[in-house]
Amino acid sequence: MTQNASSKSLAGRTALVTGSTSGIGLGIAMALAEAGANLVLNGFGEVDGAVSQVLATGAEVAHHNADMTKPEEIEAMIRFAKERFGALDVLVNNAGVQHVAAIDEFPTDRWNAIIAINLSSAFHTMRAALPGMRERGWGRVINIASVHGLVGSVGKSAYVAAKHGVLGLTKVAALEYARTGVTVNAICPGFVYTPLVQKQIDAIAERDSISVEAARAKLLAEKQPSAEFVTTRQIGAATVFLCSDAASEMRGAELKIDGAWTAQ
Ligand code: NAD
């Protein structure tokens, strides 16, 4: 069923999704666009493909190339969103990278990059975006954390530290804006099938000399009781829900979508 513009829940709103040229970020951008929002995409790689996919929903779309390791580029991106669409209403901090190695073998440059992209970038975007949301009396910030914000896994020190940090940052921002129309929440996905996870599947296949299919099943069997991947569209739908009036008193929440990973 097609909806007309006025019946779409986010018609007239502008959303920015960091790291939205791929995977979960693109799934979220699609869901927000289908709900009527104008979209600012960000990220590297398949930029044209991502822009065309989101444009096909009928949304207005722009892309900004800010590198999430660079605070001045992040600030320029938030200014760009406001100038291009008049305001920034929905901010999704999603950009993230992974590196798997034991602490005593973990390269320092990978540690620094993961903390910068997966954690500090969310501070820089919020710092620049939250005051405008408060002034206009409405805003939504959704931080894409992870089950690794709640529990650890061997080999993922930087990622787990960054994601625990994202949940702490989410709580503080939710408290600081608790008396406003601006909510700040986190989503904690389990394994979602994306290029980030494909790299881990390929590494298991190589390490254990097994097929990619067997490595996929092994990865899920180790952690995710449902033995199914979460989908990027499910994360997108949860993001749209967090933007709804029904979610206006969800503040500082950690929404787990993890196939029962953290129920164990
Ligand atoms: P992905 O590799 O498919 O996409 C990552 C996106 O981030 C891409 O658009 C990439 O261009 C962008 N990016 C990377 N470095 C950047 C930088 N320096 N500046 C700007 N953009 C940059 O990854 P994904 O699996 O879709 O992960 C997205 C988010 O979801 C991450 O924060 C990740 O930690 C989180 N997450 C993923 C899973 C999973 O199973 N895939 C589970 C839990 C949480």
Coordinates of C-alpha atoms and ligand atoms in Angstrom, one line a residue:
M1 CA 0.0 0.0 0.0
T2 CA 1.4 3.4 -0.9
Q3 CA 1.0 6.2 1.6
N4 CA 0.5 9.8 0.6
A5 CA 3.0 12.3 2.0
S6 CA 0.7 13.7 4.8
S7 CA 0.1 10.2 6.3
K8 CA 3.7 9.4 6.7
S9 CA 4.9 9.7 10.3
L10 CA 8.1 11.6 9.5
A11 CA 6.9 13.8 6.7
G12 CA 8.7 17.2 6.9
R13 CA 11.4 15.8 9.2
T14 CA 15.1 15.6 8.3
A15 CA 17.2 12.7 9.4
L16 CA 20.9 12.1 9.2
V17 CA 22.3 8.6 9.5
T18 CA 26.1 8.2 9.8
G19 CA 27.7 5.3 7.9
S20 CA 24.6 4.9 5.7
T21 CA 26.2 3.8 2.5
S22 CA 26.0 0.1 3.6
G23 CA 24.5 -2.4 5.9
I24 CA 22.5 -1.3 8.9
G25 CA 22.8 2.4 8.2
L26 CA 21.4 2.0 4.7
G27 CA 18.5 -0.2 6.1
I28 CA 17.7 2.6 8.6
A29 CA 17.9 5.3 6.0
M30 CA 15.5 3.4 3.8
A31 CA 13.0 3.0 6.7
L32 CA 13.2 6.7 7.7
A33 CA 12.8 7.7 4.0
E34 CA 9.8 5.4 3.6
A35 CA 8.3 7.1 6.7
G36 CA 8.6 10.4 4.9
A37 CA 11.9 12.0 6.2
N38 CA 14.4 13.9 4.1
L39 CA 17.7 12.1 4.4
V40 CA 21.3 13.1 4.8
L41 CA 23.5 10.0 4.1
N42 CA 27.1 9.7 5.1
G43 CA 29.8 7.1 4.6
F44 CA 32.2 5.8 2.0
G45 CA 32.2 3.2 -0.7
E46 CA 29.0 2.6 -2.7
V47 CA 27.7 6.2 -2.3
D48 CA 25.9 6.5 -5.7
G49 CA 24.1 3.1 -5.1
A50 CA 23.0 4.1 -1.6
V51 CA 21.7 7.5 -2.8
S52 CA 19.7 6.0 -5.7
Q53 CA 18.1 3.4 -3.4
V54 CA 17.0 6.0 -0.9
L55 CA 15.9 8.4 -3.7
A56 CA 13.7 5.6 -5.1
T57 CA 11.4 6.0 -2.0
G58 CA 10.6 9.5 -3.1
A59 CA 12.6 11.1 -0.3
E60 CA 14.9 14.1 -0.8
V61 CA 18.4 12.9 -0.3
A62 CA 21.8 14.4 0.1
H63 CA 25.2 12.8 1.0
H64 CA 28.0 14.3 3.1
N65 CA 31.4 12.7 3.0
A66 CA 32.5 13.5 6.6
D67 CA 35.1 11.2 8.1
M68 CA 33.8 10.1 11.5
T69 CA 37.4 10.3 12.9
K70 CA 37.5 14.1 12.2
P71 CA 35.5 16.3 14.6
E72 CA 35.7 19.4 12.3
E73 CA 34.2 17.4 9.4
I74 CA 31.5 16.0 11.7
E75 CA 30.5 19.6 12.7
A76 CA 30.5 20.6 9.0
M77 CA 28.2 17.7 8.2
I78 CA 25.7 18.8 10.9
R79 CA 25.8 22.4 9.6
F80 CA 25.3 21.0 6.0
A81 CA 22.2 19.1 7.1
K82 CA 20.6 22.2 8.7
E83 CA 21.5 24.4 5.7
R84 CA 20.3 21.9 3.1
F85 CA 16.9 21.0 4.8
G86 CA 16.4 23.9 7.3
A87 CA 16.7 21.8 10.5
L88 CA 18.0 18.4 11.7
D89 CA 15.3 16.4 13.6
V90 CA 16.6 12.8 13.7
L91 CA 20.2 11.8 14.3
V92 CA 21.2 8.2 14.0
N93 CA 24.8 7.5 15.1
N94 CA 25.5 4.3 13.2
A95 CA 29.0 4.4 11.6
G96 CA 31.2 1.7 13.0
V97 CA 34.1 -0.6 12.2
Q98 CA 35.5 -3.7 13.8
H99 CA 38.9 -5.3 14.3
V100 CA 39.3 -8.7 16.0
A101 CA 42.6 -9.5 17.8
A102 CA 43.7 -10.3 21.4
I103 CA 44.5 -7.3 23.6
D104 CA 48.2 -8.1 23.6
E105 CA 48.3 -8.2 19.8
F106 CA 45.8 -5.3 19.2
P107 CA 47.3 -2.7 16.9
T108 CA 47.2 0.8 18.6
D109 CA 46.0 2.5 15.4
R110 CA 43.0 0.1 15.1
W111 CA 42.1 0.8 18.8
N112 CA 42.2 4.6 18.1
A113 CA 40.2 4.3 15.0
I114 CA 37.5 2.2 16.6
I115 CA 37.1 4.5 19.6
A116 CA 37.0 7.5 17.3
I117 CA 34.4 6.1 14.8
N118 CA 32.3 3.9 17.1
L119 CA 32.2 6.2 20.2
S120 CA 33.7 9.7 19.9
S121 CA 31.8 10.5 16.7
A122 CA 28.5 10.1 18.5
F123 CA 29.7 12.7 21.1
H124 CA 30.7 15.2 18.3
T125 CA 27.4 14.7 16.3
M126 CA 25.2 15.1 19.5
R127 CA 27.2 18.1 20.7
A128 CA 26.4 19.9 17.4
A129 CA 22.9 18.6 16.8
L130 CA 21.2 18.5 20.3
P131 CA 20.9 22.3 20.9
G132 CA 18.9 22.9 17.7
M133 CA 16.5 20.0 18.5
R134 CA 15.9 21.5 22.0
E135 CA 15.3 24.9 20.5
R136 CA 12.6 23.5 18.2
G137 CA 11.1 21.3 21.0
W138 CA 11.4 18.0 19.2
G139 CA 14.2 15.6 18.3
R140 CA 15.3 12.0 18.2
V141 CA 18.8 10.6 18.7
I142 CA 19.2 6.9 18.1
N143 CA 22.6 5.4 18.8
I144 CA 23.4 2.1 17.2
A145 CA 25.3 0.3 19.9
S146 CA 25.4 -3.5 20.0
V147 CA 25.0 -6.5 22.3
H148 CA 28.7 -5.7 22.8
G149 CA 27.5 -2.6 24.8
L150 CA 26.1 -5.0 27.3
V151 CA 28.5 -8.1 27.3
G152 CA 32.0 -8.8 26.1
S153 CA 33.5 -11.3 23.5
V154 CA 37.1 -12.3 23.2
G155 CA 39.2 -10.4 20.6
K156 CA 36.8 -7.4 20.5
S157 CA 38.4 -5.1 23.2
A158 CA 38.1 -1.8 21.3
Y159 CA 34.7 -2.6 19.9
V160 CA 33.3 -3.7 23.3
A161 CA 34.8 -0.7 25.1
A162 CA 33.4 1.7 22.5
K163 CA 29.9 0.2 22.6
H164 CA 29.8 0.2 26.4
G165 CA 30.8 3.8 26.1
V166 CA 28.0 4.5 23.6
L167 CA 25.5 3.2 26.1
G168 CA 26.9 5.4 28.9
L169 CA 26.8 8.4 26.6
T170 CA 23.2 7.6 25.6
K171 CA 22.2 7.6 29.3
V172 CA 23.9 11.0 30.0
A173 CA 22.4 12.7 27.0
A174 CA 18.9 11.2 27.8
L175 CA 19.2 12.6 31.3
E176 CA 20.4 16.0 30.2
Y177 CA 17.5 16.3 27.7
A178 CA 14.9 14.5 29.9
R179 CA 12.7 17.7 30.4
T180 CA 12.7 18.4 26.6
G181 CA 11.0 16.9 23.6
V182 CA 14.3 15.4 22.6
T183 CA 14.8 11.7 23.4
V184 CA 18.1 9.8 23.2
N185 CA 18.1 6.0 23.0
A186 CA 20.2 3.1 21.9
I187 CA 19.5 0.0 19.8
C188 CA 21.6 -3.1 20.7
P189 CA 21.6 -5.5 17.7
G190 CA 23.0 -9.0 17.8
F191 CA 24.5 -10.4 14.6
V192 CA 23.0 -8.6 11.5
Y193 CA 24.1 -9.9 8.1
T194 CA 26.2 -7.0 6.7
P195 CA 29.7 -6.5 5.2
L196 CA 31.1 -5.9 8.7
V197 CA 29.9 -9.4 9.7
Q198 CA 30.9 -11.0 6.4
K199 CA 34.5 -10.2 7.2
Q200 CA 34.2 -12.1 10.4
I201 CA 32.6 -15.1 8.6
D202 CA 35.4 -15.1 6.0
A203 CA 38.0 -15.1 8.8
I204 CA 36.4 -18.1 10.5
A205 CA 36.2 -20.0 7.2
E206 CA 39.9 -19.4 6.6
R207 CA 41.0 -20.1 10.2
D208 CA 39.0 -23.4 10.5
S209 CA 39.3 -24.4 6.8
I210 CA 35.5 -24.7 6.4
S211 CA 33.1 -23.4 3.8
V212 CA 31.7 -19.8 4.1
E213 CA 28.3 -21.3 4.7
A214 CA 29.6 -23.5 7.6
A215 CA 31.4 -20.5 9.0
R216 CA 28.2 -18.5 8.9
A217 CA 26.3 -21.2 10.9
K218 CA 29.2 -21.5 13.3
L219 CA 29.3 -17.7 14.0
L220 CA 25.6 -17.7 14.8
A221 CA 25.7 -21.0 16.9
E222 CA 28.4 -19.5 19.1
K223 CA 26.3 -16.5 20.3
Q224 CA 22.8 -16.1 18.8
P225 CA 20.3 -18.7 20.1
S226 CA 17.8 -18.0 17.4
A227 CA 20.4 -19.1 14.8
E228 CA 19.0 -16.4 12.5
F229 CA 20.5 -13.1 11.6
V230 CA 18.7 -9.9 12.6
T231 CA 17.8 -8.0 9.4
T232 CA 18.8 -4.4 8.6
R233 CA 15.1 -3.7 7.9
Q234 CA 14.2 -4.8 11.4
I235 CA 16.7 -2.3 12.8
G236 CA 15.2 0.3 10.5
A237 CA 11.7 -0.4 11.7
A238 CA 12.8 -0.1 15.4
T239 CA 14.4 3.2 14.6
V240 CA 11.2 4.5 13.1
F241 CA 9.3 3.3 16.2
L242 CA 11.8 5.3 18.4
C243 CA 10.9 8.4 16.4
S244 CA 7.1 7.9 17.0
D245 CA 4.9 9.6 19.6
A246 CA 4.4 6.1 21.2
A247 CA 8.1 6.2 22.1
S248 CA 8.3 9.8 23.4
E249 CA 8.9 8.6 27.0
M250 CA 11.5 6.0 26.0
R251 CA 14.6 7.8 27.2
G252 CA 18.0 6.3 27.7
A253 CA 16.7 2.9 26.7
E254 CA 18.8 0.0 25.4
L255 CA 16.6 -1.7 22.9
K256 CA 17.9 -5.3 22.4
I257 CA 17.2 -6.9 19.0
D258 CA 19.5 -9.9 19.4
G259 CA 17.9 -13.3 18.8
A260 CA 18.2 -13.9 22.6
W261 CA 22.0 -13.4 22.7
T262 CA 21.9 -11.5 25.9
A263 CA 19.1 -13.6 27.5
Q264 CA 21.6 -16.3 28.2
Ligands
NAD1 P1 29.0 -1.9 7.5 O1 30.5 -2.2 7.4 O2 28.1 -2.6 6.5 O3 28.8 -0.3 7.4 C1 29.6 0.6 8.0 C2 29.3 2.0 7.5 O4 30.1 2.9 8.2 C3 29.6 2.2 6.0 O5 28.6 3.1 5.4 C4 31.0 2.9 6.1 O6 31.2 3.6 4.9 C5 30.8 3.7 7.3 N1 32.1 4.2 7.8 C6 33.1 3.4 8.2 N2 34.1 4.2 8.7 C7 33.7 5.5 8.5 C8 34.3 6.8 8.8 N3 35.5 6.9 9.3 N4 33.5 7.9 8.6 C9 32.3 7.8 8.0 N5 31.7 6.6 7.8 C10 32.4 5.5 8.0 O7 28.7 -2.2 9.0 P2 27.3 -2.6 9.7 O8 27.4 -4.0 10.1 O9 26.1 -2.1 9.0 O10 27.4 -1.7 11.1 C11 26.8 -0.5 11.3 C12 26.7 -0.3 12.8 O11 26.0 -1.3 13.5 C13 28.1 -0.2 13.5 O12 28.1 0.8 14.5 C14 28.2 -1.6 14.1 O13 29.0 -1.6 15.2 C15 26.7 -1.8 14.5 N6 26.4 -3.2 14.7 C16 26.5 -4.1 13.7 C17 26.2 -5.5 14.0 C18 26.3 -6.5 12.9 O14 26.1 -7.7 13.2 N7 26.5 -6.2 11.7 C19 25.7 -5.8 15.2 C20 25.6 -4.9 16.2 C21 26.0 -3.6 16.0

